[in-house]
PDB file of C-alpha atoms in Angstrom:
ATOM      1  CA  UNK A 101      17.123 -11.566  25.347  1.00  0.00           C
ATOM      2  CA  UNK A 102      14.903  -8.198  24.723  1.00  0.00           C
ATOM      3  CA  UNK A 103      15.131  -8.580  21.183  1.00  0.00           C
ATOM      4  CA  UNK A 104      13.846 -11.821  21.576  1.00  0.00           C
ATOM      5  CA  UNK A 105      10.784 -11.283  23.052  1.00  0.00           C
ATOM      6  CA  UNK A 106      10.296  -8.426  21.352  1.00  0.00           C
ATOM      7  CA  UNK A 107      10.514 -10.288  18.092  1.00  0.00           C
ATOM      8  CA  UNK A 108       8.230 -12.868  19.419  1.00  0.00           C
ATOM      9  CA  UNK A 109       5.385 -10.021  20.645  1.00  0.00           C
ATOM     10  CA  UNK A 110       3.012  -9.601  18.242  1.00  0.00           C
ATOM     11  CA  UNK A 111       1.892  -6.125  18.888  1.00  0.00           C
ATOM     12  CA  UNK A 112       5.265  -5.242  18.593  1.00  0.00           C
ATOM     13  CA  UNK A 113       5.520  -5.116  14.822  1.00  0.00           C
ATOM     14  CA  UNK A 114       2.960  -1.879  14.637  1.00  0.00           C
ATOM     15  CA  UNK A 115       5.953  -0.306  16.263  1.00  0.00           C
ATOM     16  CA  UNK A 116       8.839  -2.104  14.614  1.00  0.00           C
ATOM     17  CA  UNK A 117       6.852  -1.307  11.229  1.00  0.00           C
ATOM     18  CA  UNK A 118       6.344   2.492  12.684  1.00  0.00           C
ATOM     19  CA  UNK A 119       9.894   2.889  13.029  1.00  0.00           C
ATOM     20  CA  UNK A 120      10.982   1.777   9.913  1.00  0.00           C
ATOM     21  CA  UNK A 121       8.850   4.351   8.088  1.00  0.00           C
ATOM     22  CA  UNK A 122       9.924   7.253  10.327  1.00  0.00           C
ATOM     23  CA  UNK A 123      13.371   6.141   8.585  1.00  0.00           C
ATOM     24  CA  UNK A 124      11.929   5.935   5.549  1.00  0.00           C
ATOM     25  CA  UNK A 125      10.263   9.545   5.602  1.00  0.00           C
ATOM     26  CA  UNK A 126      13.565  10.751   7.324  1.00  0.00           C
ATOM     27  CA  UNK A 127      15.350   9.941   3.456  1.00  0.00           C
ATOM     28  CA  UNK A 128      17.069   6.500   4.136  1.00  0.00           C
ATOM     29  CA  UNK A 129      15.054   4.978   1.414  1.00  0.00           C
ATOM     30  CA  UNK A 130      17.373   1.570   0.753  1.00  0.00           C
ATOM     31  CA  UNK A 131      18.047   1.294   4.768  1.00  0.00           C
ATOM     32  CA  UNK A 132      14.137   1.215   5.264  1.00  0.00           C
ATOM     33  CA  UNK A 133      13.511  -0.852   2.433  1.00  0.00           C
ATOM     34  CA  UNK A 134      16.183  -2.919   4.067  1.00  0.00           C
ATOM     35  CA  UNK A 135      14.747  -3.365   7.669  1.00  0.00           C
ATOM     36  CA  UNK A 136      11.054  -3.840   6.121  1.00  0.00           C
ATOM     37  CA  UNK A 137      12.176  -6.878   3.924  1.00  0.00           C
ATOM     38  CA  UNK A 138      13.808  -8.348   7.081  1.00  0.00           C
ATOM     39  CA  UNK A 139      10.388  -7.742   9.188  1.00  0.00           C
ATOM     40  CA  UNK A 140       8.651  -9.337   6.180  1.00  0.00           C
ATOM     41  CA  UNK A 141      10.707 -12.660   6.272  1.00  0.00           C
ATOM     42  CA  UNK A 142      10.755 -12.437   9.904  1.00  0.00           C
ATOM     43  CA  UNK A 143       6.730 -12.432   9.623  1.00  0.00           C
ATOM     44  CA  UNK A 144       6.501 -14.881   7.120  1.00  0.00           C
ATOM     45  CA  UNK A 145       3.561 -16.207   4.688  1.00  0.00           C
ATOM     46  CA  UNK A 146       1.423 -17.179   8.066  1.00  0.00           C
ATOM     47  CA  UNK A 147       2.313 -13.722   9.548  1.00  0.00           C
ATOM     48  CA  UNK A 148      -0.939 -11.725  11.170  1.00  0.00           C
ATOM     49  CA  UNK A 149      -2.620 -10.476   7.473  1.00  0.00           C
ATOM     50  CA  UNK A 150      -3.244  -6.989   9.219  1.00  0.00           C
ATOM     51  CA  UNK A 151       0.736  -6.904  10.004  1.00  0.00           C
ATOM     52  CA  UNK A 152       1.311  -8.415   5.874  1.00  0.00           C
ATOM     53  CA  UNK A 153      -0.543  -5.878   4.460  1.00  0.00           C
ATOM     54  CA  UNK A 154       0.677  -3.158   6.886  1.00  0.00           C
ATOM     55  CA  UNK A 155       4.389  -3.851   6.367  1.00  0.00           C
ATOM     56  CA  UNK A 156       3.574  -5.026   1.976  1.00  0.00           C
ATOM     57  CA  UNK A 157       2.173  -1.402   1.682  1.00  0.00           C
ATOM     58  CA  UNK A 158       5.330   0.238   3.009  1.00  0.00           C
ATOM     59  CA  UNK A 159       7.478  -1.950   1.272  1.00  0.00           C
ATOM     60  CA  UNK A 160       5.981  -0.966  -2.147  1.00  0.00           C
ATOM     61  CA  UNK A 161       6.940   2.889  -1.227  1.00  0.00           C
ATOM     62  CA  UNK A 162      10.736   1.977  -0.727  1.00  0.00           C
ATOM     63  CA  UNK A 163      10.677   0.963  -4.411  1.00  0.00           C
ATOM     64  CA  UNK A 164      11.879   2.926  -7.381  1.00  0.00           C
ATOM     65  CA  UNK A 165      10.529  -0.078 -10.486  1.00  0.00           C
ATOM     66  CA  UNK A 166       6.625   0.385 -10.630  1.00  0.00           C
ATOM     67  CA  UNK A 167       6.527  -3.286 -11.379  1.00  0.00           C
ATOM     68  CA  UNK A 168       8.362  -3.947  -7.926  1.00  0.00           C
ATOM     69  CA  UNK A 169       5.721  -1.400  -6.649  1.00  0.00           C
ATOM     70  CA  UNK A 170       2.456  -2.913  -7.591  1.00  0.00           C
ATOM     71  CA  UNK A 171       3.709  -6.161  -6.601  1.00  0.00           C
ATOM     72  CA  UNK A 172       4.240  -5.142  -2.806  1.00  0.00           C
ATOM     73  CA  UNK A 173       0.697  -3.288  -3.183  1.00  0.00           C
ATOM     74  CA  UNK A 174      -0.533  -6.674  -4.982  1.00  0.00           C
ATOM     75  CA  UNK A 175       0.917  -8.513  -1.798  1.00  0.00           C
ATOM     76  CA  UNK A 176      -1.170  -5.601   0.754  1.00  0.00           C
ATOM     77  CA  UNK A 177      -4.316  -6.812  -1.025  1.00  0.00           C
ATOM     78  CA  UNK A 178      -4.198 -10.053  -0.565  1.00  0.00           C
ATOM     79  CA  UNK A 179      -2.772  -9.644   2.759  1.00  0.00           C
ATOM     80  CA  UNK A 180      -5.804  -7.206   3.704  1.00  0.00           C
ATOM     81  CA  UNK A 181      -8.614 -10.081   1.587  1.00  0.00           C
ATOM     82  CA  UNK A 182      -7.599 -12.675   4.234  1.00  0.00           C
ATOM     83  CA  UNK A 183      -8.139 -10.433   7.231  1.00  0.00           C
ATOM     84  CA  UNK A 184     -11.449  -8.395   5.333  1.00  0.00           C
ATOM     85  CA  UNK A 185     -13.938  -8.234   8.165  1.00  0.00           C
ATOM     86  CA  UNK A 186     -11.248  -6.467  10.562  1.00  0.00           C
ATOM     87  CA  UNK A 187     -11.886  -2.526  11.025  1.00  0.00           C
ATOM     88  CA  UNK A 188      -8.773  -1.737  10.565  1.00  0.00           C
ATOM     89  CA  UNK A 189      -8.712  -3.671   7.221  1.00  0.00           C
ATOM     90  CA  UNK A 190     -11.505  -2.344   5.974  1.00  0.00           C
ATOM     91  CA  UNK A 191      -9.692   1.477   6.533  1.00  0.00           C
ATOM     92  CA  UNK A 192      -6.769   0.516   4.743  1.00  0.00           C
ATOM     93  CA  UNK A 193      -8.701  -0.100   1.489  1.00  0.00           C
ATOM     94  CA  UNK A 194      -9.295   3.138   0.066  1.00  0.00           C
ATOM     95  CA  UNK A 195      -5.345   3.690   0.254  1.00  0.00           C
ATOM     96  CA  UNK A 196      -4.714   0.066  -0.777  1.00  0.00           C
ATOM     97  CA  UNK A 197      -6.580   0.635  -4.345  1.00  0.00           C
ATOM     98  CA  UNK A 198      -5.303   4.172  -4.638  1.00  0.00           C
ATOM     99  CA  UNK A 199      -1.612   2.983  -4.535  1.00  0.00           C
ATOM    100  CA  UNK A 200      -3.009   0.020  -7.117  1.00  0.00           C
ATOM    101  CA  UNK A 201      -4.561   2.583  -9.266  1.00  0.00           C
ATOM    102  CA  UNK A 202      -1.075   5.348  -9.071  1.00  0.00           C
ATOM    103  CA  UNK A 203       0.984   1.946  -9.800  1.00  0.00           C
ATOM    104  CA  UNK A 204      -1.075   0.620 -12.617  1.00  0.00           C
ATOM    105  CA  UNK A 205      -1.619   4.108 -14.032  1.00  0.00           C
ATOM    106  CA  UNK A 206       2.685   4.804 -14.032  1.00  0.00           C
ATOM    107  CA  UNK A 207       2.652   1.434 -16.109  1.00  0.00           C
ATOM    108  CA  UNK A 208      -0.014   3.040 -18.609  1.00  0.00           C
ATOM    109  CA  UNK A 209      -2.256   0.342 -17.380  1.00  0.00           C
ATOM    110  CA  UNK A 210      -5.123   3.063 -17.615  1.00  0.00           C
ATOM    111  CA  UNK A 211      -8.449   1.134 -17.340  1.00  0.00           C
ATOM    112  CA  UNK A 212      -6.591  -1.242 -14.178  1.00  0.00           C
ATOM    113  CA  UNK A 213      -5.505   2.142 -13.062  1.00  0.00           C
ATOM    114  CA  UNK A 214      -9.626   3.634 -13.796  1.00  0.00           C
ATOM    115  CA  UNK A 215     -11.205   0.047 -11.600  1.00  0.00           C
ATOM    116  CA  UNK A 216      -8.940   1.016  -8.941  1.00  0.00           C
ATOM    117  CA  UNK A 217      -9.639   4.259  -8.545  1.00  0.00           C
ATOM    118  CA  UNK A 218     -13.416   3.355  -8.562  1.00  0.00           C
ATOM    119  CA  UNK A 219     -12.856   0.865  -5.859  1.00  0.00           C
ATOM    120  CA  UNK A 220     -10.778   3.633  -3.510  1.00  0.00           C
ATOM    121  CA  UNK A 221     -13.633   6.219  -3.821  1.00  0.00           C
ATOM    122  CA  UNK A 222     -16.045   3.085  -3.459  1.00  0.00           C
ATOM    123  CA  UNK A 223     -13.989   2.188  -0.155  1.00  0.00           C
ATOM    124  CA  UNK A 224     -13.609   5.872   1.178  1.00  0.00           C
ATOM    125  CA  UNK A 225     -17.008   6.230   3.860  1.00  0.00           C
ATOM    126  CA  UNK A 226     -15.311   4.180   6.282  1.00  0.00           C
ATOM    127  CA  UNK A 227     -12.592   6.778   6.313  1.00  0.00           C
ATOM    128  CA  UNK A 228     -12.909   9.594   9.488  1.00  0.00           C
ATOM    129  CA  UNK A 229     -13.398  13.191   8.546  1.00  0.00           C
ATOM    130  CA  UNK A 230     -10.174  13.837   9.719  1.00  0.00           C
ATOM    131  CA  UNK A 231      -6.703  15.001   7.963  1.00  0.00           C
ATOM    132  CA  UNK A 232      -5.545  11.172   6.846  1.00  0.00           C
ATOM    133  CA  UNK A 233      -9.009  10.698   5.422  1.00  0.00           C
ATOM    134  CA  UNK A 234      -9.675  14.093   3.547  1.00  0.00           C
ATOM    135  CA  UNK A 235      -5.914  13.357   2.168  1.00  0.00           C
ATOM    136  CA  UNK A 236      -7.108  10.084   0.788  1.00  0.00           C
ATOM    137  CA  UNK A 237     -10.181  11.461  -0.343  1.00  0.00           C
ATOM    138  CA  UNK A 238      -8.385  13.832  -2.174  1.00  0.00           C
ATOM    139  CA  UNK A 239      -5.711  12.040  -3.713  1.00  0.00           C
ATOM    140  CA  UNK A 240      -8.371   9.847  -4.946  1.00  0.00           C
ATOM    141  CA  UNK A 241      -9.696  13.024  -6.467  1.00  0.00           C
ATOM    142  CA  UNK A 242      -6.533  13.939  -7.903  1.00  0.00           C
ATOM    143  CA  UNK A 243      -5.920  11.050  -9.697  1.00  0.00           C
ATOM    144  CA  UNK A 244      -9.660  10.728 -10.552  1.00  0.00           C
ATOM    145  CA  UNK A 245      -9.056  13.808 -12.726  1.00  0.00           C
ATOM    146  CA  UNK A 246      -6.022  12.926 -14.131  1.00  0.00           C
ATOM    147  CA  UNK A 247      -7.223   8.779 -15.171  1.00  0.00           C
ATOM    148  CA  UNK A 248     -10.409  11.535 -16.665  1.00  0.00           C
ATOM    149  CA  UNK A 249     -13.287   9.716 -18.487  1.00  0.00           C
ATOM    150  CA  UNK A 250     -13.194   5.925 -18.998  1.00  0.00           C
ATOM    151  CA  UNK A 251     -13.696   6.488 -23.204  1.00  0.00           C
ATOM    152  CA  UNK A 252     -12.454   5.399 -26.303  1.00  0.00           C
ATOM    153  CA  UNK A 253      -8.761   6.098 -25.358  1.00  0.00           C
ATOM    154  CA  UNK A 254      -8.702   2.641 -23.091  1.00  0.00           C
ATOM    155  CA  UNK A 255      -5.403   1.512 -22.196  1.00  0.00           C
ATOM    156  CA  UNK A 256      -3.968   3.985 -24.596  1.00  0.00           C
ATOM    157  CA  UNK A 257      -2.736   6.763 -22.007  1.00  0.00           C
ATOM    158  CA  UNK A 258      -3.746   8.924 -19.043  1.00  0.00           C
ATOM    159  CA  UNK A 259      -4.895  12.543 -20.550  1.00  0.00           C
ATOM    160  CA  UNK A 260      -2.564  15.395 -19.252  1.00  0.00           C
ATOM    161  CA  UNK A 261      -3.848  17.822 -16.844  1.00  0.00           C
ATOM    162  CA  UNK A 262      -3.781  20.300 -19.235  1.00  0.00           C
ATOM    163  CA  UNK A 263      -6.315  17.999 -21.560  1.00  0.00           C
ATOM    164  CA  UNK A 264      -3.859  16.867 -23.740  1.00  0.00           C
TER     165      UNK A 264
END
C-alpha cells in the first residue's frame, strides 16, 4: 500500500530518481540502469517533462554504446523543449548540450559535437556561481579545447590535446 502511493506521488520521483543515481555512483551500473528504465516506463510518454528529462539524462550515463547514449540525451532534450519556460529546465541545459556535444564528439560527429558545445556555453549564465556550475562551466571548457577551432578539418576528427 506505501509503494502505491508512493508510486502515484509525483514529487516522489526526484527522490526515487535520486536514489537510483546514488546506486549508480556507488558502481552498480546495470542495477541502476535497471531501476531507471523501470521509473521511465512507470512515467511514461505523458510523464511530468521535468521528471523525462531528469530520469533520460541519467539513463544515458548507465550506457556503455554512445549511440544508446545520445539517444537517452536526445530523449532529455526533448523532454526539457516541452517543459522550456520552467527554471529548473532552463538549468539543466548547459549540461543537457554538454552531454550532446561529449556523445556526438565520441561518435566523431565533430561539428554536432562543436553546435553543442556552443549552445552549453550559450546556456551557462543561468548557472549559480557555485561548485555544480563552475564544474559545468568548466567541462564546457574542457571540451571546448579539445572540439578546438571549427576549420577545415569538419567532421573529420577532434584534434588531440597535444595538437595533433
Amino acid at each position: 500500500m506505501a509503494e502505491q502511493r508512493e508510486r502515484a506521488a509525483p514529487d516522489s520521483v526526484p527522490t526515487r530518481i535520486g536514489q537510483v543515481v546514488m546506486l549508480h555512483h556507488g558502481g552498480d551500473r546495470e542495477e541502476a540502469r535497471r531501476r531507471l528504465l523501470d521509473l521511465w516506463t512507470e512515467l511514461g510518454e505523458h510523464g511530468d517533462p521535468l521528471h523525462r528529462c531528469t530520469l533520460a539524462h541519467y539513463l544515458a550515463d548507465t550506457h556503455d554504446d554512445p549511440e544508446d547514449e545520445l539517444a537517452w540525451d536526445l530523449r532529455a532534450l526533448t523532454a526539457a523543449e516541452e517543459h522550456r519556460e520552467s527554471v529548473a529546465v532552463r538549468a539543466l541545459y548547459p549540461s543537457l548540450h554538454l552531454s550532446l556535444a561529449a556523445d556526438y564528439a565520441k561518435l566523431g560527429r565533430v561539428a554536432a559535437a562543436r553546435t553543442h558545445v556552443r549552445r552549453a556555453r550559450a546556456a551557462a549564465d543561468v548557472l549559480a556561481d557555485d561548485g555544480y556550475g563552475a564544474g559545468v562551466r568548466a567541462a564546457i571548457g574542457c571540451l571546448e579545447l579539445r572540439l578546438g577551432d571549427e576549420g577545415p578539418g569538419g567532421e573529420h576528427g577532434i584534434p588531440s590535446r597535444r595538437g595533433g
